[in-house]
Coordinates of C-alpha atoms in Angstrom, one line a residue:
X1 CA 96.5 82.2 50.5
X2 CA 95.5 85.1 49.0
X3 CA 97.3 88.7 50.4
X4 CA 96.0 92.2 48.9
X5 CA 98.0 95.4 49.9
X6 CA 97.1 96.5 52.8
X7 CA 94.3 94.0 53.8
X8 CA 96.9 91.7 55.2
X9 CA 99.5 91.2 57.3
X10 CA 102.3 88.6 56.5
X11 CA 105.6 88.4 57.6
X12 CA 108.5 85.9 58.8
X13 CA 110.2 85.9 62.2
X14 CA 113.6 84.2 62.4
X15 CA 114.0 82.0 66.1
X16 CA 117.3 80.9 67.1
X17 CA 117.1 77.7 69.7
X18 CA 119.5 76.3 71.6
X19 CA 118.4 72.7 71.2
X20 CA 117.6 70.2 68.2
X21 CA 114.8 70.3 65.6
X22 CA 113.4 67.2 67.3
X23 CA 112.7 69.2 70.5
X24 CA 110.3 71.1 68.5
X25 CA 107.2 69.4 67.8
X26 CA 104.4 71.3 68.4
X27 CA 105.9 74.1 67.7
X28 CA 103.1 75.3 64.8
X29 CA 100.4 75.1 67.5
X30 CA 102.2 77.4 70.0
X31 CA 102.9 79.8 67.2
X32 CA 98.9 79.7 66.6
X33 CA 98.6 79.8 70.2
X34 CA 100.0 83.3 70.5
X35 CA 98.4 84.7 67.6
X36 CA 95.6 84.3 69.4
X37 CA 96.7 85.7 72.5
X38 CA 97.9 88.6 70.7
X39 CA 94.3 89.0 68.9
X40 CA 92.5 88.7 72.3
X41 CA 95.5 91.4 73.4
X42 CA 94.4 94.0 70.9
X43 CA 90.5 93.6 71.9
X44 CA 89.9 90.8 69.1
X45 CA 88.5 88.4 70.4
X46 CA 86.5 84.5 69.5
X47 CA 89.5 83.0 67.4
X48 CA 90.1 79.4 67.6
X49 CA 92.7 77.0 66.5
X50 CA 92.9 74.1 63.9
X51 CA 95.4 71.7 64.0
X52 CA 98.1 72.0 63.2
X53 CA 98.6 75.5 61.2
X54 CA 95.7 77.6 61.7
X55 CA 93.6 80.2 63.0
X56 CA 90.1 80.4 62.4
X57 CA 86.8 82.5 63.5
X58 CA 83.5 81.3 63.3
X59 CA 84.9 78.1 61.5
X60 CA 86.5 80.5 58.8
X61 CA 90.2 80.8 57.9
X62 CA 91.7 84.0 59.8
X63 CA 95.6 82.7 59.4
X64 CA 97.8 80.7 58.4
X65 CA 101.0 79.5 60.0
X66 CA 104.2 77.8 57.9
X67 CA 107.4 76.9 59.7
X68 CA 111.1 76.5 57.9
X69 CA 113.3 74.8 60.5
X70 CA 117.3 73.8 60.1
X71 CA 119.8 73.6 61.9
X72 CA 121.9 70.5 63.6
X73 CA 121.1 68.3 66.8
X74 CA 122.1 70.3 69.4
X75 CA 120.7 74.1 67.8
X76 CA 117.8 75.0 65.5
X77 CA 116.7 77.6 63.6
X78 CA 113.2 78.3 62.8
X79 CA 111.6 80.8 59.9
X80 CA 108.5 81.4 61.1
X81 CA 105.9 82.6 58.6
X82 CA 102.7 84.3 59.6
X83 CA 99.6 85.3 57.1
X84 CA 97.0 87.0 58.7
X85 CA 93.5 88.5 57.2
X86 CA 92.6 92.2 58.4
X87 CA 90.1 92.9 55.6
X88 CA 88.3 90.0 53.7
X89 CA 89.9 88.8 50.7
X90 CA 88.9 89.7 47.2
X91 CA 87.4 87.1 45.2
X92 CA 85.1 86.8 41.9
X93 CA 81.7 85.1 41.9
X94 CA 83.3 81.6 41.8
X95 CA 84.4 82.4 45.3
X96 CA 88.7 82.1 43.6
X97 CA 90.8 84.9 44.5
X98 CA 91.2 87.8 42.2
X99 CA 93.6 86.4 39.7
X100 CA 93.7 82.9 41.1
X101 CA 92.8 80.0 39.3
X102 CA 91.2 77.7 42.3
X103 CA 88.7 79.0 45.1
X104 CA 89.7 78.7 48.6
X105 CA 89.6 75.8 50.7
X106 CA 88.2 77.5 53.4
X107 CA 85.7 80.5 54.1
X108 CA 87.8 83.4 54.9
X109 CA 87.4 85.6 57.8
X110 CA 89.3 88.9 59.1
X111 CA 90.3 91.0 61.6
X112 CA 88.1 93.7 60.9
X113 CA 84.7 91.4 61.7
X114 CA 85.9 90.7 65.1
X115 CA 86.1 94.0 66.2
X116 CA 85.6 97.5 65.0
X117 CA 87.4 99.5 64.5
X118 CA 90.2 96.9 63.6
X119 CA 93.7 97.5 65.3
X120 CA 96.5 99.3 63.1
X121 CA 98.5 96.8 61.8
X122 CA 101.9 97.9 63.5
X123 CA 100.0 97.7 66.5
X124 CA 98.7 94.3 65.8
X125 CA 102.1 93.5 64.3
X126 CA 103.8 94.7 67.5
X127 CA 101.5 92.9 69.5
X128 CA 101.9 89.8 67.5
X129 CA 105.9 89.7 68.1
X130 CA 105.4 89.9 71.8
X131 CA 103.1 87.4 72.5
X132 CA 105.4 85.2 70.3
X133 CA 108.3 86.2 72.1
X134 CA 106.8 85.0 75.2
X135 CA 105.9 82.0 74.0
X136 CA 108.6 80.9 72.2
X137 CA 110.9 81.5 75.6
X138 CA 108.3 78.9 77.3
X139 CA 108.2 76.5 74.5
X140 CA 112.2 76.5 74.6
X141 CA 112.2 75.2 78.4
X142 CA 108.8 73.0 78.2
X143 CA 108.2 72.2 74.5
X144 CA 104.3 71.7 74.1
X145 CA 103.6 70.4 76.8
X146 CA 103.2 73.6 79.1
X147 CA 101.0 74.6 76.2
X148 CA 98.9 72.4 75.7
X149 CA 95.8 73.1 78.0
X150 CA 95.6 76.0 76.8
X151 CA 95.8 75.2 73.0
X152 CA 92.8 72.4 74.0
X153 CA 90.8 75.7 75.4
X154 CA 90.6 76.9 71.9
X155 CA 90.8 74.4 70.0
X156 CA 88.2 74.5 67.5
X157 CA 87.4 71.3 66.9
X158 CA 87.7 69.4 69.8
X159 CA 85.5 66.1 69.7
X160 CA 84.2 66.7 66.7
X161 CA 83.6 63.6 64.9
X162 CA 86.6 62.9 61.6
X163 CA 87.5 61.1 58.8
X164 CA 91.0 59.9 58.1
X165 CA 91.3 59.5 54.5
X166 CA 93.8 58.9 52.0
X167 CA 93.9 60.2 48.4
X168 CA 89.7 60.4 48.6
X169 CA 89.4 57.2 50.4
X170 CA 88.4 56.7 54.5
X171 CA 91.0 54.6 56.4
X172 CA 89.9 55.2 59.8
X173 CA 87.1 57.6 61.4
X174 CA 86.2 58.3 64.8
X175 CA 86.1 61.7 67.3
X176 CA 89.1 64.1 67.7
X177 CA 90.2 63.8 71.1
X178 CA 92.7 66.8 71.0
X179 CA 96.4 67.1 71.3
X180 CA 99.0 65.1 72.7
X181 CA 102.0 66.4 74.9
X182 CA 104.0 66.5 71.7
X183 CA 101.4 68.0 69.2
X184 CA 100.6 65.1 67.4
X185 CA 96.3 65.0 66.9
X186 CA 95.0 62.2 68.9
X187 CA 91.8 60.3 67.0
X188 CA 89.6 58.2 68.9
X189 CA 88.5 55.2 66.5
X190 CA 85.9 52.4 67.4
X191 CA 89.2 50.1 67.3
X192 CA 91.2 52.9 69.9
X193 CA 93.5 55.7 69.5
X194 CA 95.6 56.9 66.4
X195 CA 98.3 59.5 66.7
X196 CA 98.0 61.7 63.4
X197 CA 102.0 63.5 62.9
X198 CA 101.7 67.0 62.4
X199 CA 102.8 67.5 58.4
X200 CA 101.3 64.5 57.6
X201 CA 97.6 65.1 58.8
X202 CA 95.5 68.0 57.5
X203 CA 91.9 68.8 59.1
X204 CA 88.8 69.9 56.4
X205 CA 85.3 70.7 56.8
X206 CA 82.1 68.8 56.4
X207 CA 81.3 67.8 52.6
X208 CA 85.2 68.8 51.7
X209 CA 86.2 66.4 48.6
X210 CA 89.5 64.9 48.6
X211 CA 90.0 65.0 44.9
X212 CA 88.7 68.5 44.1
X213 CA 87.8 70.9 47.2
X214 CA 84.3 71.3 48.3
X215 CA 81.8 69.0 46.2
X216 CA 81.2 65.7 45.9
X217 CA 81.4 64.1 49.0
X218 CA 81.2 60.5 47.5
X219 CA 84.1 60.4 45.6
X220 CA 85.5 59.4 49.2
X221 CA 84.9 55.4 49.9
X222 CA 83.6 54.6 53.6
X223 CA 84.9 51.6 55.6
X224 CA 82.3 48.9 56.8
X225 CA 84.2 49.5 59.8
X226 CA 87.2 48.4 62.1
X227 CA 88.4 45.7 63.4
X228 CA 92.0 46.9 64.0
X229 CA 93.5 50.2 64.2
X230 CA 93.8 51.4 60.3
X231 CA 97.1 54.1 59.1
X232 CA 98.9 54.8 56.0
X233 CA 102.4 53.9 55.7
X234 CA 105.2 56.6 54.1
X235 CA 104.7 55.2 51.0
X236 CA 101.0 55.5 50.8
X237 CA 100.3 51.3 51.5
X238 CA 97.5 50.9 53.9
X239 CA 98.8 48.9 57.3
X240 CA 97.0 47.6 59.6
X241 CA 98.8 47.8 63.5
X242 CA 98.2 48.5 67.0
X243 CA 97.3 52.3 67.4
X244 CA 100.3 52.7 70.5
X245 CA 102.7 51.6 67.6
X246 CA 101.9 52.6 63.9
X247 CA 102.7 56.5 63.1
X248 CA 100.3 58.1 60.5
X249 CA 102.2 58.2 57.1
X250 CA 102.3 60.8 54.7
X251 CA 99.4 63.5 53.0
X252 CA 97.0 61.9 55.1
X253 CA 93.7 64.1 55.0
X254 CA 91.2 64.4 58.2
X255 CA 88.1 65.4 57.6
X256 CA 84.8 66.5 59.7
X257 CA 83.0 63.0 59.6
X258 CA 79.3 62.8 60.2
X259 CA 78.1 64.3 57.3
X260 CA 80.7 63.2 55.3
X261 CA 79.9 60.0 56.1
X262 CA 76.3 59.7 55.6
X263 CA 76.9 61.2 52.1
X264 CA 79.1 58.7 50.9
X265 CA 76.6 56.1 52.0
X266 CA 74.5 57.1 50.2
X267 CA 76.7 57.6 47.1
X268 CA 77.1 54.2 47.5
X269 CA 73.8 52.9 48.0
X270 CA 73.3 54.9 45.1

C-alpha cells in the first residue's frame, strides 16, 4: 500500500466486544461492507468487495482492510485499520510506487474517479465511522450472518471461475460460489464444495503469477483434474478429504481461473 499526503485516508479504529475472538469471523467483510455504505453515503458510488479485505472499483484496488484482534474468550478487542485511495497513487513508469521497490498487485483506483468533486476527507472520514458504527452494533448481536446478503450484492466476484493454488501450483479450481454464514469463501469444484478460511485464502486477478506478480502465468502447474476434493494442510502438505471436512490450510492463493488456466496449458503443451 502506497499513502501520499493528502491523497489518502488511513486510519485505525479501536472496537471493544463483549464476546470472544471466535465470534468474530467475518468480521473483515462487514468492515468492507460499511465502507461501501459510507462511499454510496457521500454520493460515491459502484464499489465492490473482494474477499476477504478489500474494496475495489472497476476491478481496481480502492481499499484495503487489516484487523488486529486480542483479547480472551469471553471479550475482544479489535484494531481496525482502514487505507483508503482519494487521489490515484504516484507511481514511476514500472507502474512501483514512488520510492518502492515492487509494483502493485493490483490497478489502483480512487475516490476522486467515482465522483467529482470528491468528498472532504473529514466528511468521508466522518461518514466512514458511522456506517462502521452501525455495523459493528449488528455484527456484535448477529455476527456475519445478518450481513451476508448484502456483502453477496456486491460482491465483486461472485461466480467467477478460480484457481486454488499453492506456492505457484493449482490444487483445486472451480467457480466462487460466495460467502458462507461465517465468512469463509465457498469454491465450487467439479469434485464439490471447499471452504477457503479467511487469512489463509487470498483472491488475484487473471494472468496473476504466484511467484512474482503479474507475468508468467505458467509458472503455475494445472491439475488433470479431480477426483476428490483437493486442500493444503497447515504445513503446506497437499491432503486429499471430503470438502464438508478438510479446512483450507495456510497462504493458500485463489486466483481468477479461466484464463489462467488456458495459459498454463499451453505453457505446458509448450
Amino acid at each position: 500500500w502506497s499513502a501520499s499526503p493528502q491523497a489518502s485516508l488511513t486510519f485505525s479504529l479501536l472496537w471493544h466486544f463483549t464476546c470472544g475472538q471466535a465470534q468474530l469471523s467475518g468480521l473483515s467483510l462487514g468492515v468492507g461492507l460499511a465502507v461501501v455504505r459510507a462511499l454510496d453515503d457521500c454520493g460515491a458510488r459502484g464499489a465492490m468487495l473482494k474477499w476477504p479485505n478489500d474494496v475495489l472499483y472497476h476491478d481496481a484496488k480502492l481499499a484495503g482492510i487489516l484487523i488486529e484482534l486480542c483479547g480472551d474468550p469471553e471479550r475482544a478487542q479489535a484494531v481496525i485499520g482502514i487505507g483508503l485511495n482519494l487521489l490515484p497513487p504516484d507511481t514511476d513508469k514500472t507502474g512501483k510506487p514512488d520510492g518502492g521497490t515492487e509494483a502493485f498487485m493490483m490497478p489502483a483506483a480512487s475516490v476522486d474517479a467515482m465522483v467529482s468533486p470528491a468528498p472532504e476527507r473529514n466528511l468521508l472520514l466522518a461518514a466512514i465511522l458511522k456506517a462502521l458504527a452501525a455495523m459493528l452494533d449488528r455484527f456484535a448481536q448477529t455476527g456475519f450472518a445478518g450481513l451476508r446478503d448484502e456483502w453477496l450484492a456486491r460482491h465483486a466476484w461472485q461466480t467467477c471461475p478460480v484457481c486454488v493454488l499453492r506456492d505457484g501450483r493449482v490444487v483445486a479450481e472451480g467457480l466462487c460460489c460466495g460467502v458462507d454464514v461465517d465468512g469463509t469463501l465457498l469454491v465450487q469444484t467439479p469434485a464439490g464444495v471447499i471452504r477457503c478460511l479467511s487469512g489463509d485464502v487470498s483472491l488475484r486477478a487473471a494472468g496473476f503469477d504466484a511467484v512474482g506478480g503479474v507475468g508468467d502465468a505458467g509458472r503455475g502447474v494445472a491439475p488433470s483434474g479431480f477426483g476428490q476434493d483437493l486442500v493444503v494442510g497447515q504445513e503446506g502438505q497437499l491432503l486429499v478429504h471430503h470438502p464438508d471436512v478438510a479446512p483450507i490450510g495456510d497462504n493458500v492463493d485463489v486466483f481468477l481461473g479461466d484464463d489462467f488456466r488456458k495459459a498454463v496449458d499451453r505453457h505446458l503443451q509448450e
